[in-house]
Tab-separated table of C-alpha atoms and ligand atoms in Angstrom:
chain	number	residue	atom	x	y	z
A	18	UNK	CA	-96.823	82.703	19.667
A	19	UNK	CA	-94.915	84.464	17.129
A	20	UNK	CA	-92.162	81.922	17.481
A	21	UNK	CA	-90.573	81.401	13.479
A	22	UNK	CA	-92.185	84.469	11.969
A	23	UNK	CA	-89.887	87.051	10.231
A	24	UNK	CA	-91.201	90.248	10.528
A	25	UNK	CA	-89.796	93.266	8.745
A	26	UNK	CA	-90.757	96.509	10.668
A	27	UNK	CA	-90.353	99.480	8.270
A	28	UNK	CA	-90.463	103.134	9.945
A	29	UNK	CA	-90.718	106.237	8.262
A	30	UNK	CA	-90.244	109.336	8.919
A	31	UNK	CA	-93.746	110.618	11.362
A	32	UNK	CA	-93.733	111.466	15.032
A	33	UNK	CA	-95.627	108.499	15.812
A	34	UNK	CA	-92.311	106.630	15.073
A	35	UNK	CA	-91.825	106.448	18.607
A	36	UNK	CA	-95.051	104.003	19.119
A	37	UNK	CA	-93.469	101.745	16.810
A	38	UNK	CA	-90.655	101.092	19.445
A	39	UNK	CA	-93.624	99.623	21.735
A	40	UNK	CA	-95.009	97.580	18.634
A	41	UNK	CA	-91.684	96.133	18.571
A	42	UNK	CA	-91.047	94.767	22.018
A	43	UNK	CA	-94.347	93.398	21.670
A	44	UNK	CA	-93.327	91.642	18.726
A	45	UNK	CA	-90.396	90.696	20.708
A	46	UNK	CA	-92.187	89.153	23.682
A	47	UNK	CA	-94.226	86.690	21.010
A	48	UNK	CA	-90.758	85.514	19.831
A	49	UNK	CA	-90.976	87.082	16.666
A	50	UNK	CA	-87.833	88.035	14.752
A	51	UNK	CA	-87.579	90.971	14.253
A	52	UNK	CA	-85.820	93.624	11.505
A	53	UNK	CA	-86.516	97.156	11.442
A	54	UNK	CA	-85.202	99.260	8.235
A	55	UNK	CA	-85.667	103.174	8.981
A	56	UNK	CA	-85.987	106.220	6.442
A	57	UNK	CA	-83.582	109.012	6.892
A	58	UNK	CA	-86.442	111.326	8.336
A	59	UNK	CA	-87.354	108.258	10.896
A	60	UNK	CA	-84.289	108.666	12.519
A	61	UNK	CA	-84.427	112.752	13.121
A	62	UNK	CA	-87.548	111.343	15.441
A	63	UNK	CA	-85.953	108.158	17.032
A	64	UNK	CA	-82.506	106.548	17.213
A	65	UNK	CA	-81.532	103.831	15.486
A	66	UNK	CA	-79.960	102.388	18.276
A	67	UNK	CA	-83.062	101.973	20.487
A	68	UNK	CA	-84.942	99.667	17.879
A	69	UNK	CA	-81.356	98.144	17.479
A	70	UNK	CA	-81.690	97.640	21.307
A	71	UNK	CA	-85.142	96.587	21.710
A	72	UNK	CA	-85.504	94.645	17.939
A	73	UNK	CA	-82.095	92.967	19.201
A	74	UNK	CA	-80.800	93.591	15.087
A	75	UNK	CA	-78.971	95.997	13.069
A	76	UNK	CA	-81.015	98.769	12.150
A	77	UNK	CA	-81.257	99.458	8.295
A	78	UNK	CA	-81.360	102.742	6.151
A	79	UNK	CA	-78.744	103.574	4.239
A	80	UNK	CA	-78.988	101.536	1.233
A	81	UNK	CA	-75.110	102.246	0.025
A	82	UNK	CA	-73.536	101.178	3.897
A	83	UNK	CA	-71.106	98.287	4.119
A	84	UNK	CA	-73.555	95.167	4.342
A	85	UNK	CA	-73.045	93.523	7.878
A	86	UNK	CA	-75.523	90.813	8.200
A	87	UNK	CA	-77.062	90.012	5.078
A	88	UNK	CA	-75.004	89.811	1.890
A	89	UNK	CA	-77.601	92.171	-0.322
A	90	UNK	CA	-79.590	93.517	2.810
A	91	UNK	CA	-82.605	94.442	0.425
A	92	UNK	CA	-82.863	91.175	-1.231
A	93	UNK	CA	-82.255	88.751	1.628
A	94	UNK	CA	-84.671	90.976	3.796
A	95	UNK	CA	-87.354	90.862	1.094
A	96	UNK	CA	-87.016	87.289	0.717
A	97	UNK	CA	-86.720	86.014	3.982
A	98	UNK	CA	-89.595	88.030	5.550
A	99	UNK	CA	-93.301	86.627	6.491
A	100	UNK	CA	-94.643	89.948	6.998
A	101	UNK	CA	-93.582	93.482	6.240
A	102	UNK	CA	-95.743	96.211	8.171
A	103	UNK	CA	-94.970	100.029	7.880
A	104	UNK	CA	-95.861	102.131	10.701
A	105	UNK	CA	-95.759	104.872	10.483
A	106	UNK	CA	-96.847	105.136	7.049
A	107	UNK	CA	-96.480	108.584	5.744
A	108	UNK	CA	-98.181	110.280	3.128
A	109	UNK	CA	-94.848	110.552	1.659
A	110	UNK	CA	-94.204	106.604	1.597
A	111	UNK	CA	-97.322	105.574	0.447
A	112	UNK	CA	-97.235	107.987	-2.209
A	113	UNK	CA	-93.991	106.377	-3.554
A	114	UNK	CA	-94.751	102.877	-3.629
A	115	UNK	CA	-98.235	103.694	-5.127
A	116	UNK	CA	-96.120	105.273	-8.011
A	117	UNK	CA	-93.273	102.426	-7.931
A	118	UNK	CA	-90.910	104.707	-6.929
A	119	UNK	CA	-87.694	102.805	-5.090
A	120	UNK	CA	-85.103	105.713	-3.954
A	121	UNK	CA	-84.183	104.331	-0.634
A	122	UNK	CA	-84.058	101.009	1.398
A	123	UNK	CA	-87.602	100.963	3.051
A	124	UNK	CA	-89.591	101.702	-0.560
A	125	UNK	CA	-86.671	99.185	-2.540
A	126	UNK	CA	-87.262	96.454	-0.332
A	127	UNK	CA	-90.790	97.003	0.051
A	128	UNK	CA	-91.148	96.488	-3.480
A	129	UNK	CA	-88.906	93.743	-3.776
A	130	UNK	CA	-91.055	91.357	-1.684
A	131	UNK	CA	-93.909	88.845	-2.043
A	132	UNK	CA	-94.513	88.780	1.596
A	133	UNK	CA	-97.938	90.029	2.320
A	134	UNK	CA	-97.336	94.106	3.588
A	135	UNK	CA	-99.809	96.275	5.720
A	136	UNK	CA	-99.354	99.785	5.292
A	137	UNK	CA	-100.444	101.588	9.267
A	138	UNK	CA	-100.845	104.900	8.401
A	139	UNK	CA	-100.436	108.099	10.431
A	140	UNK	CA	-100.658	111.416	9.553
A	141	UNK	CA	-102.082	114.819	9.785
A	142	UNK	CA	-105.527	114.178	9.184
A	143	UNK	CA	-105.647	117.059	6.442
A	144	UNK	CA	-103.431	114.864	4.653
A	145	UNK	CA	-104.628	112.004	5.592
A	146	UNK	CA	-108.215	112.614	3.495
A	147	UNK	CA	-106.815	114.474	0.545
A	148	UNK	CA	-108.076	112.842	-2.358
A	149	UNK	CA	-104.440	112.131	-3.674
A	150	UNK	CA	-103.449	110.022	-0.324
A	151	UNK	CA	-107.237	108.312	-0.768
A	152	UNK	CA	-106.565	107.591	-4.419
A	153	UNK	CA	-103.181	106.062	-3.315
A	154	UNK	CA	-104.139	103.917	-0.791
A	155	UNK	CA	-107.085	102.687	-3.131
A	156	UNK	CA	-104.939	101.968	-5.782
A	157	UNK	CA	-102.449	100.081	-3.308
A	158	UNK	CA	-105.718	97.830	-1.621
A	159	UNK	CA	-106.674	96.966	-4.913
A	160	UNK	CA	-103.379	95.497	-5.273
A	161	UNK	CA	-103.624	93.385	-2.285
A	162	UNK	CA	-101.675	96.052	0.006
A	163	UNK	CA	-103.409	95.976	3.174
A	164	UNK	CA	-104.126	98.555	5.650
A	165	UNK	CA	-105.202	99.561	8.928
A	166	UNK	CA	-107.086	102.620	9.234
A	167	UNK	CA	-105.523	105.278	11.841
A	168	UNK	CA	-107.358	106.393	15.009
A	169	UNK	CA	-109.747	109.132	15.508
A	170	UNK	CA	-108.815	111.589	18.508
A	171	UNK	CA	-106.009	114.283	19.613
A	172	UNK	CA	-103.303	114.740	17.243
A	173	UNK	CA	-99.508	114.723	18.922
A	174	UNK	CA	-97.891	117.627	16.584
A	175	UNK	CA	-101.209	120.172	15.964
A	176	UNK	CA	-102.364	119.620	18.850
A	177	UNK	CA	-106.216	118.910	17.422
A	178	UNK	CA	-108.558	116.813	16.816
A	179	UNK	CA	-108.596	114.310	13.846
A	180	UNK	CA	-108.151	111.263	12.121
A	181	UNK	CA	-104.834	110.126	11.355
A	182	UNK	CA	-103.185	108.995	14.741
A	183	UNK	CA	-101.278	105.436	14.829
A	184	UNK	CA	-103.310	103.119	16.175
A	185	UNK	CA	-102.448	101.606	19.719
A	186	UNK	CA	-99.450	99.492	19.676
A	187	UNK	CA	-101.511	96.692	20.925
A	188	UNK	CA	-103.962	97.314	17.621
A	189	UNK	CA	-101.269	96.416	15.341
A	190	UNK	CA	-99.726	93.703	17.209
A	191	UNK	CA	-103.184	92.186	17.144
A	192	UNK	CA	-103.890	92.656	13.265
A	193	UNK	CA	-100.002	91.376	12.965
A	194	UNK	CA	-100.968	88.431	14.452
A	195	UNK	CA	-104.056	87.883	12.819
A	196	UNK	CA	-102.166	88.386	9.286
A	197	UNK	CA	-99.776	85.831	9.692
A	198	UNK	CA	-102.232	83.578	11.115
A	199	UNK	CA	-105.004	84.120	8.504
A	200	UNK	CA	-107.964	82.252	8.918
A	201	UNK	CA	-108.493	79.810	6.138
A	202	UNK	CA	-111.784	78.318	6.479
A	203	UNK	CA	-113.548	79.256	3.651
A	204	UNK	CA	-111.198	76.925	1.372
A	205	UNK	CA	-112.674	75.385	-1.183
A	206	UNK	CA	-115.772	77.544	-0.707
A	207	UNK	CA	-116.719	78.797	-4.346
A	208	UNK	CA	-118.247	82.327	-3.583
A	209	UNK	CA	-120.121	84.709	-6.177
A	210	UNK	CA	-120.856	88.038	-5.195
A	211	UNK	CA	-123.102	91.211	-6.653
A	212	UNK	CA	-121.801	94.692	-6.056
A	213	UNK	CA	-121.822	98.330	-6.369
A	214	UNK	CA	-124.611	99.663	-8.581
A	215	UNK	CA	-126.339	99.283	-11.702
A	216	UNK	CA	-126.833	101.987	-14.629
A	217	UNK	CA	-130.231	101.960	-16.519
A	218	UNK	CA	-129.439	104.442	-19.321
A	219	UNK	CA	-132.314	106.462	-20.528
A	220	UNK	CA	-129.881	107.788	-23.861
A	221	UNK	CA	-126.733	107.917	-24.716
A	222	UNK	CA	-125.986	110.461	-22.425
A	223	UNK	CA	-128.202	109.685	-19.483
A	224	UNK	CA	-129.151	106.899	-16.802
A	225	UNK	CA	-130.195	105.832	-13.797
A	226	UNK	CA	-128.660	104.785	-11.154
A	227	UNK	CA	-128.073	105.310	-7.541
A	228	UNK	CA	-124.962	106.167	-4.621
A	229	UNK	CA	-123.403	102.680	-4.253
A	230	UNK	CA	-119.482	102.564	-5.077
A	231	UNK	CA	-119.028	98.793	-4.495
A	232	UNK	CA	-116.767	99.180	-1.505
A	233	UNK	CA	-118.513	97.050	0.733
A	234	UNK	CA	-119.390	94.657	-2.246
A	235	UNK	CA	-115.409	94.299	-2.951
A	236	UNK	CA	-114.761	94.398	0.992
A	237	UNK	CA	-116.729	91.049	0.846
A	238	UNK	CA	-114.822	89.524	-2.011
A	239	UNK	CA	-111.431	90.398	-0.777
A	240	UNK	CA	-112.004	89.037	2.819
A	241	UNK	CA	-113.726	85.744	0.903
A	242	UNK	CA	-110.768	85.339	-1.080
A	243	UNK	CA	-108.236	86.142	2.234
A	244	UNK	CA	-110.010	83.021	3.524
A	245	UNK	CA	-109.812	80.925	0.747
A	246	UNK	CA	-112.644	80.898	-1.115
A	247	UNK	CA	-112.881	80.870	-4.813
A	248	UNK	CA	-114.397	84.392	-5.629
A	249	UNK	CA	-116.234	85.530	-8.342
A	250	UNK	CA	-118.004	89.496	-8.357
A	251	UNK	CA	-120.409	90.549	-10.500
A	252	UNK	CA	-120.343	94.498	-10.268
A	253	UNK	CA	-121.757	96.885	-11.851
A	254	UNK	CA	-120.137	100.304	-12.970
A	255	UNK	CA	-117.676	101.668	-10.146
A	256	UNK	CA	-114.548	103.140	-9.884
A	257	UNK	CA	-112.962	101.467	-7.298
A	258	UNK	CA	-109.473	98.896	-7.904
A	259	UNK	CA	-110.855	95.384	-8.567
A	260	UNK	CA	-110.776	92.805	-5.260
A	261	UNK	CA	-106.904	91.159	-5.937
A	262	UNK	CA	-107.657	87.585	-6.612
A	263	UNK	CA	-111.542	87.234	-7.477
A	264	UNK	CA	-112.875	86.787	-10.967
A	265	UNK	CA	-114.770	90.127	-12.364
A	266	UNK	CA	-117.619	89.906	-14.486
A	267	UNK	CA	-118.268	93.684	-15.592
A	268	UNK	CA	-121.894	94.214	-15.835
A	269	UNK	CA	-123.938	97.715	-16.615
A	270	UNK	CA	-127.455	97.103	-16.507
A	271	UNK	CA	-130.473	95.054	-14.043
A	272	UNK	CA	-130.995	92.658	-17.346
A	273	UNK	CA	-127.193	92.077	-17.815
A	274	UNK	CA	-126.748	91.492	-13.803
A	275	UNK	CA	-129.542	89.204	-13.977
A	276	UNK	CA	-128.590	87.019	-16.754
A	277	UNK	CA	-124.950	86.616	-15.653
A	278	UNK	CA	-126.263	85.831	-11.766
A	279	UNK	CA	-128.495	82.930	-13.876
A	280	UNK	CA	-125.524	82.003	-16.199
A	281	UNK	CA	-123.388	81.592	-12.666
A	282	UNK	CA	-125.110	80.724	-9.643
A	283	UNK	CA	-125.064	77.117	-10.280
A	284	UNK	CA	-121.303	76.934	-9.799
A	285	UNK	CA	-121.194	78.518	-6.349
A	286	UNK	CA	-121.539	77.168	-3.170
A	287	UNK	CA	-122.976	81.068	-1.398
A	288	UNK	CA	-124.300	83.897	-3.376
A	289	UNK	CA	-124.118	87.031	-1.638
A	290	UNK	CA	-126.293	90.027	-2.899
A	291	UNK	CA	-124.483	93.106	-2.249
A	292	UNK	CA	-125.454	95.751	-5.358
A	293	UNK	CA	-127.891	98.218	-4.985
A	294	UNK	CA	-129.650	96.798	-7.843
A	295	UNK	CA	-131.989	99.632	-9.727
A	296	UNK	CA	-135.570	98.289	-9.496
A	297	UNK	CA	-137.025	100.191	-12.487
A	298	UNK	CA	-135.625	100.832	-16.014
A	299	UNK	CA	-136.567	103.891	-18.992
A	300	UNK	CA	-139.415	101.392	-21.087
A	301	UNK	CA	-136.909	102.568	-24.716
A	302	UNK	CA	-133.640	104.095	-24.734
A	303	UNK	CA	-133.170	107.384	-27.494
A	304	UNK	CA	-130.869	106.066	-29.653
A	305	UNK	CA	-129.907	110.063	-29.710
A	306	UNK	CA	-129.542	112.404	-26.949
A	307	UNK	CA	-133.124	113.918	-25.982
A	308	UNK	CA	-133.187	117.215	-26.389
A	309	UNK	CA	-134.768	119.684	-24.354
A	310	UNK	CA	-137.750	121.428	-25.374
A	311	UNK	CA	-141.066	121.646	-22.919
A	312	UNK	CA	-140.924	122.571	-19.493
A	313	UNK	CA	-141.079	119.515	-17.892
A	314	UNK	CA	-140.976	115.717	-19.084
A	315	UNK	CA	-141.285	112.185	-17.895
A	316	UNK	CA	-139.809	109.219	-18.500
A	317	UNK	CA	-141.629	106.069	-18.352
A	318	UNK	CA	-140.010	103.126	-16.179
A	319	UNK	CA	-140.931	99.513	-16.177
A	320	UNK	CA	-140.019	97.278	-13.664
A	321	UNK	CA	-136.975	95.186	-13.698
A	322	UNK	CA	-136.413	91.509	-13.074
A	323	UNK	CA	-135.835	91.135	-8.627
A	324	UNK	CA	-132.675	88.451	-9.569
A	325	UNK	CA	-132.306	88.289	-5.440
A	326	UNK	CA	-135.959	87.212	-5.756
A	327	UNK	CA	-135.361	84.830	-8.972
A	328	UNK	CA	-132.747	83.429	-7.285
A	329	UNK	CA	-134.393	82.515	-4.373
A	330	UNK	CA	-136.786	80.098	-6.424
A	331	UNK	CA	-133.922	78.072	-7.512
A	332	UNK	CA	-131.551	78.358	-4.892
A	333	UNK	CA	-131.418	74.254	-3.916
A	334	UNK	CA	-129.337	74.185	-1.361
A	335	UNK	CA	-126.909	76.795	-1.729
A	336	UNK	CA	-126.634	79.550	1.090
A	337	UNK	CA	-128.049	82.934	-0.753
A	338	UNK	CA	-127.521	86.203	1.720
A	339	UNK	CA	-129.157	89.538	0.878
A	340	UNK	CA	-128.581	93.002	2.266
A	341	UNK	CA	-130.835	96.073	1.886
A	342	UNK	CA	-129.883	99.654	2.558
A	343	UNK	CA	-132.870	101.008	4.383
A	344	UNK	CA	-133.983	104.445	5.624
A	345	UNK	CA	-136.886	103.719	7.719
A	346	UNK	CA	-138.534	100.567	9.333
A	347	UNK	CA	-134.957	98.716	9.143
A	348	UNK	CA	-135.674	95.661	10.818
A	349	UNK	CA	-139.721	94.991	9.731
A	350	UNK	CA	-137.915	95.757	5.481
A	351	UNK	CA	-134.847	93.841	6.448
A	352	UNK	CA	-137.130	90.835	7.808
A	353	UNK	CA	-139.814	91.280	5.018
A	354	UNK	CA	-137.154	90.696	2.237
A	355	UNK	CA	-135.615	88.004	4.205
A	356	UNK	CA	-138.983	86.396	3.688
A	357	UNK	CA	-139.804	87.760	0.420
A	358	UNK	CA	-136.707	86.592	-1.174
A	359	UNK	CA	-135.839	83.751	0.315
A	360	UNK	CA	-132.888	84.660	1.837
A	361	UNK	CA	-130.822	82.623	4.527
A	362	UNK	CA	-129.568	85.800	5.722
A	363	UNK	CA	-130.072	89.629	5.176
A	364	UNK	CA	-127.430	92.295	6.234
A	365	UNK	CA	-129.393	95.646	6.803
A	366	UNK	CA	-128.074	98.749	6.773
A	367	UNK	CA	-129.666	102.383	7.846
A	368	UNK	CA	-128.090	104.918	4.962
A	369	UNK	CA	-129.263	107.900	7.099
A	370	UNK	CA	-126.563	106.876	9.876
A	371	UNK	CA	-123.225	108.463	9.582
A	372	UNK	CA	-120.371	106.038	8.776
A	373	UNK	CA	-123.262	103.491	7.055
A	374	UNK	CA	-124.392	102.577	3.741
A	375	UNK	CA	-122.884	104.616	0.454
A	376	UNK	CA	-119.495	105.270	-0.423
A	377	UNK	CA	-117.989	105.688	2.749
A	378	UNK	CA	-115.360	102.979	4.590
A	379	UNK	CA	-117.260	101.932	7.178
A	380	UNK	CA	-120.563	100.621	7.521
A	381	UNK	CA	-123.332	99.975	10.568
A	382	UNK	CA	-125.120	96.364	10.118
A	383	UNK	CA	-127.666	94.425	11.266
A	384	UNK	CA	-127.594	90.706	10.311
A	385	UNK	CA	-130.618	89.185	10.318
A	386	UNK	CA	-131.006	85.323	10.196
A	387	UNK	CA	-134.273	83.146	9.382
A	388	UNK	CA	-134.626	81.975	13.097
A	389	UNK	CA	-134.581	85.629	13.818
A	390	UNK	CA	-131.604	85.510	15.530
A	391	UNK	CA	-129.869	89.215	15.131
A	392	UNK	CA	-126.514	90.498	15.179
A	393	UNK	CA	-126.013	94.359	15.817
A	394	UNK	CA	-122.241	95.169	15.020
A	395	UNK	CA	-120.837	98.645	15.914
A	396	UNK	CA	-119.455	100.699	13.230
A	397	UNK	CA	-116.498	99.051	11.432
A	398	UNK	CA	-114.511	98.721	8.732
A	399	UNK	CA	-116.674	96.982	5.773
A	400	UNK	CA	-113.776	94.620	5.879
A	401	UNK	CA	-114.715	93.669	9.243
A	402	UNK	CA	-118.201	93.619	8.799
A	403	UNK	CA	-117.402	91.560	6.087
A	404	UNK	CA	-115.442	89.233	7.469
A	405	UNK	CA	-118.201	88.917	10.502
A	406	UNK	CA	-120.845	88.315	8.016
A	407	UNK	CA	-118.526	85.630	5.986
A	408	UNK	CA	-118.275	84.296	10.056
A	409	UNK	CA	-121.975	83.496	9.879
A	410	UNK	CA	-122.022	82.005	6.444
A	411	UNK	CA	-119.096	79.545	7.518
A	412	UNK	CA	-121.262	78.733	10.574
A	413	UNK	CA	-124.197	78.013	8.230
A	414	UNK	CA	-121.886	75.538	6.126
A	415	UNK	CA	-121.087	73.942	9.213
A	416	UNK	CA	-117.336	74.152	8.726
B	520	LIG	O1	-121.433	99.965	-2.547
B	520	LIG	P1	-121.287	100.768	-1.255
B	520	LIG	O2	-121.095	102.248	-1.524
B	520	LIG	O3	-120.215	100.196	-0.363
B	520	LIG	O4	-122.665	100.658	-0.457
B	520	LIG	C1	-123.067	99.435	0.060
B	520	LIG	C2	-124.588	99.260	-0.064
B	520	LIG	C3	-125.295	100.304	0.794
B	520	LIG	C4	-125.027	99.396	-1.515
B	520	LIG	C5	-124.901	97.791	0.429
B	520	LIG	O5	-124.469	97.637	1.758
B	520	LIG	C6	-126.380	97.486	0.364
B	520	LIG	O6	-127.133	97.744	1.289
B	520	LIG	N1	-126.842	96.878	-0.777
B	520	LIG	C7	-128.258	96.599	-1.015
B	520	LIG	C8	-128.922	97.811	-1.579
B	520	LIG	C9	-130.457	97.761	-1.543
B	520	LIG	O7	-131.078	98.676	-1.179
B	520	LIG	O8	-130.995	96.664	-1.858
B	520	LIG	P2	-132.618	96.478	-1.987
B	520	LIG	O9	-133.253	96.695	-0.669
B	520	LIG	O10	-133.109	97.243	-3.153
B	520	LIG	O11	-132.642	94.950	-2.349
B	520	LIG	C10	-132.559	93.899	-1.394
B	520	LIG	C11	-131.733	92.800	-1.979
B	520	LIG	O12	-132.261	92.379	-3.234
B	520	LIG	C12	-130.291	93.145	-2.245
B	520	LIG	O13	-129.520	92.011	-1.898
B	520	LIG	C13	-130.240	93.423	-3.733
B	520	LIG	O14	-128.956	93.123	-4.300
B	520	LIG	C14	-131.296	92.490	-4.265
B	520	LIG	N2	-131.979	92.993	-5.483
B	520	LIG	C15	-132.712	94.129	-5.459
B	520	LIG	C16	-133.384	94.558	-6.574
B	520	LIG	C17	-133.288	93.797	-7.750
B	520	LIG	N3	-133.911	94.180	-8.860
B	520	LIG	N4	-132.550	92.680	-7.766
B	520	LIG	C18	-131.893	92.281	-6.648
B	520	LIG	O15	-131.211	91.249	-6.658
């Protein structure tokens, strides 16, 4: 199955290493080639010599050894790979390459190829949510690093419960598989997307505006443009790294949303209506900071313009999917602005579940389509729920 593919494991130094040896054989058994280059601190937890014996290929680490196979091992390794995948990724690794730092053979040749990488992280889970290794691997997604998210349950070396474990061997061979056999069928699909959320300022100080980072938004785009659409996003403020290979169109407010949505729909083939899209604005804006003086105040809002709903009027033929982050009621709201807005399809989402909704990874869906046909998908990645929604607008196109 695997019969052609270069694959360049890359181990560092975790006690999970010893999974990797499994990932391996797998690899193996497809007919994959296979080259493994090890840190130093990878090989204090297994030998060398077993992924020699089991990879069937010199094992690589220190960058200053006499060459045996290749001529520059780095170079010809970087160039001749289809796939890099580094499991276990430390804290430690992905720290360096997120800071271009190339001290040894795994980070050099890392950064010395245009192979697509995925980055399978395990780690205590401590470490594994500090901000720093979350800013890291945020920064290395939004440069089209992928990455598989490590398994919840009983950590080998505390001994406790967490997130951070590698996940099963048969995981990654799976998500291997599926990255050198991406699926393409979204190619010249032309794609414009809405996401994260808008800012209605009230002064120069002040706004309003709501919890939506525009990770599921940009979990859309980049799975779009994986399957070879032609992407463009329309966000609003967030601080997220851009989706690697869409077109951005940085927007603040409802009105400046709305009239790029106008100015672009026409070109796209699917519009897909992921921000969380304030509904009201302040009637003025203080063109100075308002000071505070009585003991309470209001600030009068006036509508803004529903573009979802604007949309809908003009649509022609293009496929137009909402989504709406409920609390209550999700399936009656879900179905009512399916109606309301002429939607083809709505993705609903309950923000009062764990793992759903705002600013998190994950997100619990509903997707809802105008025969009334309805798809309940587990918690996942928004990448996955992404790429399960993009599923159903393929099916729509009839491709
Ligand atoms: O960005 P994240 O942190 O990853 O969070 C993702 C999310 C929760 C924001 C996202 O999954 C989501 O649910 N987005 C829709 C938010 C919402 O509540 O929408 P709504 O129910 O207000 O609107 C329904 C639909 O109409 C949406 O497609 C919305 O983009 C659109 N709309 C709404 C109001 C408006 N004035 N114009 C619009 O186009």
């Amino acid at each position: 199955m695997l019969k052609g593919k270069s694959i360049v494991v890359c181990v560092s130094g975790g006690i999970a290493a010893y999974k990797v040896v499994e990932v391996v054989s797998r690899l193996r058994k497809l007919e994959a080639e296979i080259n493994v280059i090890m840190t130093k601190n990878a090989e204090e937890f297994v030998s060398p010599l077993t992924f020699q014996s089991i990879s069937h290929n010199h094992v690589v680490s220190d960058m200053f050894a006499e060459p045996k196979k290749w001529d520059v091992e780095h170079i010809s390794l970087a160039r001749k790979a289809d796939l890099f995948v580094i499991a276990p990724a430390t804290a430690n690794v992905i720290g360096k390459i997120a800071s271009g730092i190339a001290d040894d053979m795994l980070t050099t040749t890392v950064m010395a190829t245009k192979a697509p990488v995925i980055f399978v992280p395990a780690m205590n889970d401590y470490m594994y949510s500090n901000p720093i290794v979350q800013e890291n691997i945020g920064k290395l997604k939004g440069l089209g690093y992928s990455f598989m998210e490590p398994d919840t349950g009983m950590m080998a070396a505390e001994g406790t419960f967490g997130k951070g474990r590698l996940p099963e061997p048969s995981a990654i061979v799976e998500k291997i598989t599926e990255m050198l056999y991406p699926k393409k069928d979204m190619n010249g699909i032309r794609v414009l997307i809405t996401a994260g959320p808008t800012r209605e300022p009230i002064d120069p100080v002040r706004y309003i505006s709501n919890h939506s980072s525009g990770k599921m938004g940009y979990a859309a785009a980049s799975v779009a443009v994986k399957r070879g659409a032609e992407v463009t996003v329309i966000s609003g403020p967030v601080s997220i790294a851009p989706p690697a290979g869409a077109n951005m169109i940085n927007v603040t407010t409802c009105l400046e949303m709305y009239d790029e949505v106008m100015r672009k729909y026409k070109d796209h083939d699917v519009v897909i209506l992921v921000a969380a899209v304030a509904d009201y604005r302040s009637a003025s804006i203080a063109d100075k900071k308002i000071k505070k003086t009585e003991d309470d105040m209001s600030v009068k809002l006036v509508k803004n313009p529903d573009i979802a709903r604007e949309l809908g009027k003009v649509k022609g033929n293009r496929i137009v999917v909402g989504t709406c982050a409920e609390t209550n009621d999700l399936v009656s709201n879900a179905k009512a602005k399916l109606e309301s807005k002429n939607f083809d399809m709505i993705m609903a989402n309950d923000v009062t579940m764990e793992g759903a909704g705002f600013g998190v990874d994950t997100n619990i869906v509903k997707i809802i389509k105008r025969d009334g046909n309805m798809l309940e998908l587990p918690k996942m990645q928004k990448t996955e729920v992404a790429d399960r929604l993009l599923d159903e607008v393929v099916r729509m196109l009839g491709k």
